[in-house]
Every structure is written in C-alpha cells, then in structure tokens.
PDB file of C-alpha atoms in Angstrom:
ATOM      1  CA  UNK A   1     109.353  96.071  86.243  1.00 96.00           C
ATOM      2  CA  UNK A   2     108.793  96.256  89.997  1.00 97.00           C
ATOM      3  CA  UNK A   3     105.368  97.611  90.852  1.00 98.00           C
ATOM      4  CA  UNK A   4     103.569  98.179  94.139  1.00 98.00           C
ATOM      5  CA  UNK A   5      99.945  99.274  93.936  1.00 98.00           C
ATOM      6  CA  UNK A   6      98.078 100.321  97.068  1.00 98.00           C
ATOM      7  CA  UNK A   7      94.322 100.383  97.406  1.00 97.00           C
ATOM      8  CA  UNK A   8      91.666 100.601 100.096  1.00 97.00           C
ATOM      9  CA  UNK A   9      92.030 104.198 101.200  1.00 97.00           C
ATOM     10  CA  UNK A  10      89.091 106.523 101.660  1.00 97.00           C
ATOM     11  CA  UNK A  11      87.069 108.619 104.065  1.00 98.00           C
ATOM     12  CA  UNK A  12      86.236 107.069 107.431  1.00 98.00           C
ATOM     13  CA  UNK A  13      84.836 108.426 110.678  1.00 98.00           C
ATOM     14  CA  UNK A  14      86.908 108.510 113.858  1.00 98.00           C
ATOM     15  CA  UNK A  15      86.753 105.113 115.526  1.00 98.00           C
ATOM     16  CA  UNK A  16      86.175 103.383 112.212  1.00 98.00           C
ATOM     17  CA  UNK A  17      88.217 100.783 110.358  1.00 98.00           C
ATOM     18  CA  UNK A  18      89.871 100.395 106.976  1.00 98.00           C
ATOM     19  CA  UNK A  19      91.964  97.687 105.343  1.00 98.00           C
ATOM     20  CA  UNK A  20      94.687  98.749 102.974  1.00 98.00           C
ATOM     21  CA  UNK A  21      96.107  96.405 100.360  1.00 98.00           C
ATOM     22  CA  UNK A  22      99.325  96.523  98.370  1.00 98.00           C
ATOM     23  CA  UNK A  23      99.636  94.286  95.326  1.00 98.00           C
ATOM     24  CA  UNK A  24     103.195  93.521  94.246  1.00 98.00           C
ATOM     25  CA  UNK A  25     104.439  92.495  90.820  1.00 98.00           C
ATOM     26  CA  UNK A  26     107.666  92.306  88.872  1.00 98.00           C
ATOM     27  CA  UNK A  27     109.666  90.604  91.639  1.00 97.00           C
ATOM     28  CA  UNK A  28     109.535  87.536  93.887  1.00 98.00           C
ATOM     29  CA  UNK A  29     107.401  89.004  96.657  1.00 98.00           C
ATOM     30  CA  UNK A  30     108.007  86.208  99.183  1.00 97.00           C
ATOM     31  CA  UNK A  31     111.743  86.995  99.193  1.00 97.00           C
ATOM     32  CA  UNK A  32     111.389  90.546 100.478  1.00 97.00           C
ATOM     33  CA  UNK A  33     110.609  92.203 103.785  1.00 97.00           C
ATOM     34  CA  UNK A  34     108.002  94.954 103.500  1.00 98.00           C
ATOM     35  CA  UNK A  35     106.969  98.165 105.249  1.00 98.00           C
ATOM     36  CA  UNK A  36     104.144 100.653 105.470  1.00 98.00           C
ATOM     37  CA  UNK A  37     105.109 104.338 105.663  1.00 98.00           C
ATOM     38  CA  UNK A  38     102.680 107.247 105.889  1.00 98.00           C
ATOM     39  CA  UNK A  39     102.744 110.964 105.225  1.00 98.00           C
ATOM     40  CA  UNK A  40     100.224 113.364 106.725  1.00 97.00           C
ATOM     41  CA  UNK A  41      99.196 116.285 104.488  1.00 97.00           C
ATOM     42  CA  UNK A  42     102.048 118.765 104.266  1.00 95.00           C
ATOM     43  CA  UNK A  43     104.176 116.759 106.700  1.00 96.00           C
ATOM     44  CA  UNK A  44     107.166 114.448 106.569  1.00 96.00           C
ATOM     45  CA  UNK A  45     107.446 110.687 106.294  1.00 97.00           C
ATOM     46  CA  UNK A  46     106.523 108.485 109.252  1.00 97.00           C
ATOM     47  CA  UNK A  47     107.333 104.789 109.437  1.00 97.00           C
ATOM     48  CA  UNK A  48     104.282 102.706 110.413  1.00 98.00           C
ATOM     49  CA  UNK A  49     105.065  99.002 110.336  1.00 98.00           C
ATOM     50  CA  UNK A  50     107.432  96.263 109.161  1.00 97.00           C
ATOM     51  CA  UNK A  51     106.852  92.613 108.293  1.00 97.00           C
ATOM     52  CA  UNK A  52     109.489  90.027 107.454  1.00 97.00           C
ATOM     53  CA  UNK A  53     109.365  87.711 104.446  1.00 97.00           C
ATOM     54  CA  UNK A  54     107.737  84.881 106.357  1.00 96.00           C
ATOM     55  CA  UNK A  55     105.688  87.094 108.714  1.00 97.00           C
ATOM     56  CA  UNK A  56     107.630  85.818 111.726  1.00 97.00           C
ATOM     57  CA  UNK A  57     108.898  89.288 112.641  1.00 96.00           C
ATOM     58  CA  UNK A  58     106.560  92.270 112.854  1.00 97.00           C
ATOM     59  CA  UNK A  59     107.119  95.740 114.269  1.00 97.00           C
ATOM     60  CA  UNK A  60     104.878  98.764 114.730  1.00 97.00           C
ATOM     61  CA  UNK A  61     105.352 102.435 115.479  1.00 96.00           C
ATOM     62  CA  UNK A  62     104.152 103.343 118.965  1.00 95.00           C
ATOM     63  CA  UNK A  63     101.536 105.640 117.418  1.00 96.00           C
ATOM     64  CA  UNK A  64      99.677 102.704 115.824  1.00 98.00           C
ATOM     65  CA  UNK A  65     100.531  99.794 118.132  1.00 97.00           C
ATOM     66  CA  UNK A  66      97.415  97.960 119.268  1.00 97.00           C
ATOM     67  CA  UNK A  67      95.262  99.520 116.559  1.00 98.00           C
ATOM     68  CA  UNK A  68      96.945  98.513 113.277  1.00 98.00           C
ATOM     69  CA  UNK A  69      97.816  95.014 112.076  1.00 98.00           C
ATOM     70  CA  UNK A  70     100.206  94.287 109.230  1.00 98.00           C
ATOM     71  CA  UNK A  71      99.988  91.014 107.335  1.00 98.00           C
ATOM     72  CA  UNK A  72     100.911  89.489 104.003  1.00 98.00           C
ATOM     73  CA  UNK A  73      99.821  86.686 101.698  1.00 98.00           C
ATOM     74  CA  UNK A  74     102.812  85.512  99.692  1.00 98.00           C
ATOM     75  CA  UNK A  75     100.619  83.320  97.517  1.00 98.00           C
ATOM     76  CA  UNK A  76      98.720  86.413  96.427  1.00 98.00           C
ATOM     77  CA  UNK A  77     101.771  88.707  96.298  1.00 98.00           C
ATOM     78  CA  UNK A  78      99.978  91.055  98.635  1.00 98.00           C
ATOM     79  CA  UNK A  79     100.642  93.138 101.729  1.00 98.00           C
ATOM     80  CA  UNK A  80      97.897  94.409 104.018  1.00 98.00           C
ATOM     81  CA  UNK A  81      97.341  96.931 106.782  1.00 98.00           C
ATOM     82  CA  UNK A  82      94.240  96.523 108.923  1.00 98.00           C
ATOM     83  CA  UNK A  83      93.552  99.827 110.647  1.00 98.00           C
ATOM     84  CA  UNK A  84      91.088  99.898 113.554  1.00 98.00           C
ATOM     85  CA  UNK A  85      89.957 102.612 115.943  1.00 98.00           C
ATOM     86  CA  UNK A  86      91.131 105.273 113.506  1.00 98.00           C
ATOM     87  CA  UNK A  87      91.921 108.752 114.768  1.00 98.00           C
ATOM     88  CA  UNK A  88      91.997 112.087 112.960  1.00 98.00           C
ATOM     89  CA  UNK A  89      95.788 112.049 113.298  1.00 98.00           C
ATOM     90  CA  UNK A  90      95.923 108.892 111.156  1.00 98.00           C
ATOM     91  CA  UNK A  91      94.918 110.986 108.139  1.00 98.00           C
ATOM     92  CA  UNK A  92      97.737 110.516 105.639  1.00 98.00           C
ATOM     93  CA  UNK A  93      98.872 109.015 102.378  1.00 98.00           C
ATOM     94  CA  UNK A  94      99.917 105.443 103.116  1.00 98.00           C
ATOM     95  CA  UNK A  95     102.731 103.929 101.087  1.00 98.00           C
ATOM     96  CA  UNK A  96     103.841 100.321 100.948  1.00 98.00           C
ATOM     97  CA  UNK A  97     107.554  99.947 100.353  1.00 98.00           C
ATOM     98  CA  UNK A  98     109.963  97.094  99.707  1.00 98.00           C
ATOM     99  CA  UNK A  99     113.085  96.576 101.803  1.00 96.00           C
ATOM    100  CA  UNK A 100     116.035  96.465  99.426  1.00 94.00           C
ATOM    101  CA  UNK A 101     117.738  93.456 100.989  1.00 88.00           C
ATOM    102  CA  UNK A 102     118.170  91.575 104.235  1.00 84.00           C
ATOM    103  CA  UNK A 103     121.294  93.601 105.054  1.00 85.00           C
ATOM    104  CA  UNK A 104     119.712  97.048 104.973  1.00 87.00           C
ATOM    105  CA  UNK A 105     116.638  98.913 106.176  1.00 90.00           C
ATOM    106  CA  UNK A 106     116.517 100.961 102.970  1.00 94.00           C
ATOM    107  CA  UNK A 107     113.290 101.004 100.959  1.00 97.00           C
ATOM    108  CA  UNK A 108     114.052 100.713  97.269  1.00 96.00           C
ATOM    109  CA  UNK A 109     110.589 100.610  95.716  1.00 97.00           C
ATOM    110  CA  UNK A 110     107.479 102.449  96.840  1.00 98.00           C
ATOM    111  CA  UNK A 111     103.876 102.364  95.713  1.00 98.00           C
ATOM    112  CA  UNK A 112     102.042 105.493  94.610  1.00 97.00           C
ATOM    113  CA  UNK A 113     100.236 105.698  97.928  1.00 98.00           C
ATOM    114  CA  UNK A 114      96.601 105.603  99.008  1.00 98.00           C
ATOM    115  CA  UNK A 115      94.947 108.447 100.912  1.00 98.00           C
ATOM    116  CA  UNK A 116      93.216 107.756 104.207  1.00 98.00           C
ATOM    117  CA  UNK A 117      91.096 110.565 105.593  1.00 98.00           C
ATOM    118  CA  UNK A 118      89.699 110.245 109.110  1.00 98.00           C
ATOM    119  CA  UNK A 119      87.047 112.850 109.709  1.00 97.00           C
ATOM    120  CA  UNK A 120      83.507 113.217 110.981  1.00 95.00           C
TER     121      UNK A 120
ATOM    122  CA  UNK B   1     108.487 107.825 117.776  1.00 53.00           C
ATOM    123  CA  UNK B   2     111.653 109.910 117.828  1.00 57.00           C
ATOM    124  CA  UNK B   3     112.817 111.578 114.702  1.00 86.00           C
ATOM    125  CA  UNK B   4     116.173 112.277 113.211  1.00 97.00           C
ATOM    126  CA  UNK B   5     117.010 115.982 113.028  1.00 97.00           C
ATOM    127  CA  UNK B   6     117.402 117.726 109.698  1.00 97.00           C
ATOM    128  CA  UNK B   7     117.413 121.439 108.816  1.00 97.00           C
ATOM    129  CA  UNK B   8     114.014 122.385 107.405  1.00 96.00           C
ATOM    130  CA  UNK B   9     115.540 124.133 104.418  1.00 97.00           C
ATOM    131  CA  UNK B  10     118.687 124.432 102.348  1.00 98.00           C
ATOM    132  CA  UNK B  11     119.550 126.304  99.196  1.00 97.00           C
ATOM    133  CA  UNK B  12     122.208 126.753  96.563  1.00 96.00           C
ATOM    134  CA  UNK B  13     122.829 128.107  93.100  1.00 97.00           C
ATOM    135  CA  UNK B  14     123.311 125.974  89.987  1.00 97.00           C
ATOM    136  CA  UNK B  15     126.707 124.310  89.930  1.00 97.00           C
ATOM    137  CA  UNK B  16     127.235 124.743  93.648  1.00 97.00           C
ATOM    138  CA  UNK B  17     127.794 121.979  96.208  1.00 97.00           C
ATOM    139  CA  UNK B  18     125.286 121.746  99.030  1.00 98.00           C
ATOM    140  CA  UNK B  19     125.130 119.490 102.051  1.00 98.00           C
ATOM    141  CA  UNK B  20     122.186 118.437 104.196  1.00 98.00           C
ATOM    142  CA  UNK B  21     122.831 117.176 107.706  1.00 98.00           C
ATOM    143  CA  UNK B  22     121.013 114.523 109.688  1.00 98.00           C
ATOM    144  CA  UNK B  23     121.551 114.054 113.407  1.00 98.00           C
ATOM    145  CA  UNK B  24     120.507 111.051 115.438  1.00 97.00           C
ATOM    146  CA  UNK B  25     121.532 109.056 118.453  1.00 96.00           C
ATOM    147  CA  UNK B  26     123.452 105.961 119.456  1.00 96.00           C
ATOM    148  CA  UNK B  27     120.394 103.755 118.991  1.00 95.00           C
ATOM    149  CA  UNK B  28     119.811 104.710 115.369  1.00 96.00           C
ATOM    150  CA  UNK B  29     122.542 106.355 113.292  1.00 97.00           C
ATOM    151  CA  UNK B  30     125.163 105.409 115.843  1.00 96.00           C
ATOM    152  CA  UNK B  31     124.537 101.704 115.370  1.00 96.00           C
ATOM    153  CA  UNK B  32     122.859 101.337 111.980  1.00 96.00           C
ATOM    154  CA  UNK B  33     123.295 102.506 108.430  1.00 97.00           C
ATOM    155  CA  UNK B  34     121.652 105.638 107.052  1.00 98.00           C
ATOM    156  CA  UNK B  35     119.457 105.942 103.987  1.00 98.00           C
ATOM    157  CA  UNK B  36     118.438 109.050 102.083  1.00 98.00           C
ATOM    158  CA  UNK B  37     115.300 109.623 100.034  1.00 98.00           C
ATOM    159  CA  UNK B  38     114.279 112.264  97.527  1.00 98.00           C
ATOM    160  CA  UNK B  39     110.634 113.242  97.198  1.00 98.00           C
ATOM    161  CA  UNK B  40     108.972 115.589  94.752  1.00 97.00           C
ATOM    162  CA  UNK B  41     105.588 116.992  95.850  1.00 95.00           C
ATOM    163  CA  UNK B  42     102.726 114.654  95.062  1.00 94.00           C
ATOM    164  CA  UNK B  43     104.947 111.680  94.303  1.00 97.00           C
ATOM    165  CA  UNK B  44     106.341 108.725  96.221  1.00 98.00           C
ATOM    166  CA  UNK B  45     109.805 108.950  97.782  1.00 98.00           C
ATOM    167  CA  UNK B  46     112.750 107.591  95.835  1.00 98.00           C
ATOM    168  CA  UNK B  47     115.768 105.882  97.393  1.00 98.00           C
ATOM    169  CA  UNK B  48     118.816 108.080  96.800  1.00 98.00           C
ATOM    170  CA  UNK B  49     121.504 106.668  99.115  1.00 98.00           C
ATOM    171  CA  UNK B  50     121.539 103.418 101.095  1.00 97.00           C
ATOM    172  CA  UNK B  51     123.943 101.964 103.646  1.00 96.00           C
ATOM    173  CA  UNK B  52     125.440 105.417 104.356  1.00 97.00           C
ATOM    174  CA  UNK B  53     127.094 105.985 101.004  1.00 97.00           C
ATOM    175  CA  UNK B  54     125.840 103.567  98.358  1.00 97.00           C
ATOM    176  CA  UNK B  55     123.926 104.764  95.317  1.00 97.00           C
ATOM    177  CA  UNK B  56     121.245 102.617  93.697  1.00 96.00           C
ATOM    178  CA  UNK B  57     121.596 102.098  89.999  1.00 95.00           C
ATOM    179  CA  UNK B  58     120.515 105.195  88.096  1.00 95.00           C
ATOM    180  CA  UNK B  59     121.305 107.753  90.792  1.00 97.00           C
ATOM    181  CA  UNK B  60     123.885 110.254  89.495  1.00 96.00           C
ATOM    182  CA  UNK B  61     127.253 110.320  91.239  1.00 96.00           C
ATOM    183  CA  UNK B  62     126.601 113.999  92.031  1.00 97.00           C
ATOM    184  CA  UNK B  63     124.793 112.593  95.069  1.00 98.00           C
ATOM    185  CA  UNK B  64     126.914 111.217  97.904  1.00 98.00           C
ATOM    186  CA  UNK B  65     126.365 110.241 101.504  1.00 98.00           C
ATOM    187  CA  UNK B  66     128.553 109.972 104.563  1.00 98.00           C
ATOM    188  CA  UNK B  67     128.235 109.048 108.201  1.00 98.00           C
ATOM    189  CA  UNK B  68     130.265 109.867 111.288  1.00 97.00           C
ATOM    190  CA  UNK B  69     129.236 108.781 114.746  1.00 97.00           C
ATOM    191  CA  UNK B  70     125.591 109.709 115.227  1.00 97.00           C
ATOM    192  CA  UNK B  71     125.368 112.063 112.242  1.00 98.00           C
ATOM    193  CA  UNK B  72     125.094 111.736 108.519  1.00 98.00           C
ATOM    194  CA  UNK B  73     125.274 114.089 105.562  1.00 98.00           C
ATOM    195  CA  UNK B  74     123.966 114.132 102.029  1.00 98.00           C
ATOM    196  CA  UNK B  75     126.053 116.100  99.559  1.00 98.00           C
ATOM    197  CA  UNK B  76     124.912 117.232  96.143  1.00 98.00           C
ATOM    198  CA  UNK B  77     127.588 118.567  93.849  1.00 97.00           C
ATOM    199  CA  UNK B  78     127.039 120.396  90.563  1.00 97.00           C
ATOM    200  CA  UNK B  79     123.601 121.463  91.757  1.00 97.00           C
ATOM    201  CA  UNK B  80     120.926 121.437  89.063  1.00 97.00           C
ATOM    202  CA  UNK B  81     117.457 122.978  88.970  1.00 96.00           C
ATOM    203  CA  UNK B  82     115.891 119.510  88.890  1.00 96.00           C
ATOM    204  CA  UNK B  83     117.442 118.766  92.293  1.00 97.00           C
ATOM    205  CA  UNK B  84     114.921 121.130  93.884  1.00 97.00           C
ATOM    206  CA  UNK B  85     113.010 118.691  96.074  1.00 98.00           C
ATOM    207  CA  UNK B  86     112.532 117.374  99.591  1.00 98.00           C
ATOM    208  CA  UNK B  87     115.192 115.126 101.117  1.00 98.00           C
ATOM    209  CA  UNK B  88     114.724 112.733 104.027  1.00 98.00           C
ATOM    210  CA  UNK B  89     117.235 110.723 106.027  1.00 98.00           C
ATOM    211  CA  UNK B  90     116.260 107.488 107.771  1.00 98.00           C
ATOM    212  CA  UNK B  91     117.767 104.756 109.893  1.00 97.00           C
ATOM    213  CA  UNK B  92     116.676 101.749 111.899  1.00 96.00           C
ATOM    214  CA  UNK B  93     116.391 102.382 115.643  1.00 95.00           C
ATOM    215  CA  UNK B  94     117.359  99.463 117.893  1.00 94.00           C
ATOM    216  CA  UNK B  95     115.524 100.848 120.936  1.00 93.00           C
ATOM    217  CA  UNK B  96     112.261 101.554 119.144  1.00 92.00           C
ATOM    218  CA  UNK B  97     112.528  98.475 116.900  1.00 93.00           C
ATOM    219  CA  UNK B  98     111.478 100.536 113.944  1.00 93.00           C
ATOM    220  CA  UNK B  99     112.657 102.965 111.326  1.00 95.00           C
ATOM    221  CA  UNK B 100     112.948 106.644 112.121  1.00 97.00           C
ATOM    222  CA  UNK B 101     112.896 109.426 109.544  1.00 98.00           C
ATOM    223  CA  UNK B 102     114.228 112.938 109.651  1.00 97.00           C
ATOM    224  CA  UNK B 103     111.708 115.738 109.388  1.00 96.00           C
ATOM    225  CA  UNK B 104     112.804 116.463 105.831  1.00 97.00           C
ATOM    226  CA  UNK B 105     114.767 119.250 104.171  1.00 97.00           C
ATOM    227  CA  UNK B 106     113.376 121.357 101.366  1.00 98.00           C
ATOM    228  CA  UNK B 107     116.159 122.120  98.917  1.00 98.00           C
ATOM    229  CA  UNK B 108     115.725 125.248  96.823  1.00 97.00           C
ATOM    230  CA  UNK B 109     117.868 125.928  93.772  1.00 96.00           C
ATOM    231  CA  UNK B 110     118.162 129.693  93.483  1.00 93.00           C
TER     232      UNK B 110
END
C-alpha cells in the first residue's frame, strides 16, 4: 500500500524556519517525481515545489522561490522541504504528493498533510 | 502564480448530470493535459481524472473529463449525495514552470 507521511509542521514566528519531511513507503520512491502542495485555512490548493527522481530538475512557485528548498534522499525514501524566512501567508497544511508517471503532471497519492502556522 | 478559473459553486439534485468548468490559457491547459481532484473537508485531495479524460482505478465511470482548447470540464452523471465535495482542476504551466490549480468548486447535492 502506497503511503506518504508528512511531519515537521508546527508553530513558528515570522522570519523563522521549519523543515518538513515526507516518508514514503509501499512503492519504489526513487522512481517517482515528487511535489509539495499547500492549502491555507479555508482556501484552495497551491502548488509549492517539484523535484525529479534524481533531483536534477527542481521548480518552485514564485511565492516561495528563494526561501524554500526542496530535496530528497532516495536511500531513506524521504522528501524534504526546508522553509526559511517564513511569512504569515505561508500558514497552511502542506501535502507531499507523488507524480503518477513521467508522462503526466497528475498527483496520484497524497500524504495526510502537516500544518504549518506562522504567527507571532 | 496564476490560477485556473473555476466557478466557486455548483449544484444538482440526485441523479442529475452536472458539469464544472475550468478555464486556462495557452501556456497551461492549451499545451498540457488537465487533471481533476476531489477533496472532502479535512482530508487530502484525491486524483479523480488525469490526462484530460483518464480515470484512475477505482474511480466510478460517472466521472468524466474533457478538454477543448484552453478549457476543460468535469462531468458527473447520476449525481449522488456522496459526490458533495470540492473539486479542483490543475495543469502544468510552461511559462511558470510549475503546476497551477483552479480555485476550486464546491459541489452541493440538493
């Protein structure tokens, strides 16, 4: 069974940092591209970042570029999101999601999400 | 980051057919495939339609997707009470080099 389990969320002050983790199981993690997607309270989905299977291709939304860093460790079946200089508008549930295949941008499995709250 | 445009709400009665539209541009829907997600409050999104009109295993054939030019539609036939949920469209954007989502449509089954 495919599982994605996020962790690392919490309450942080503006300007602070957090590192989110996503542990994958039930599939060959190194064979899949991955994404982070977030959802602010009561709002819609917002794509955050993408990383290819071998980490050679990485993309970020303009809203997080220069502040967030996506990475992965295929040996540990894990995806990460290092978030620096956090702003109140970064408050959201953060989901990691698997890209279904190399021929689509669709996300076929999602974690349960981890809540990040940026507030003083 | 630009968003795809969806109506904020839609509704229908049980058994009815409803459609939800999604409008984009040449850099996203116009040049890439569209995906649709279903999300119940407090839970993670679920992939409903991928590559414009393909259903993942386990998704009922009451759900169908289509694309024409820079727009896409999700159709739900034989509407059921359990279809009451939020629906999001998404596509890759070649200009932004990222995915863009629609704002979401809340479907109410009357």
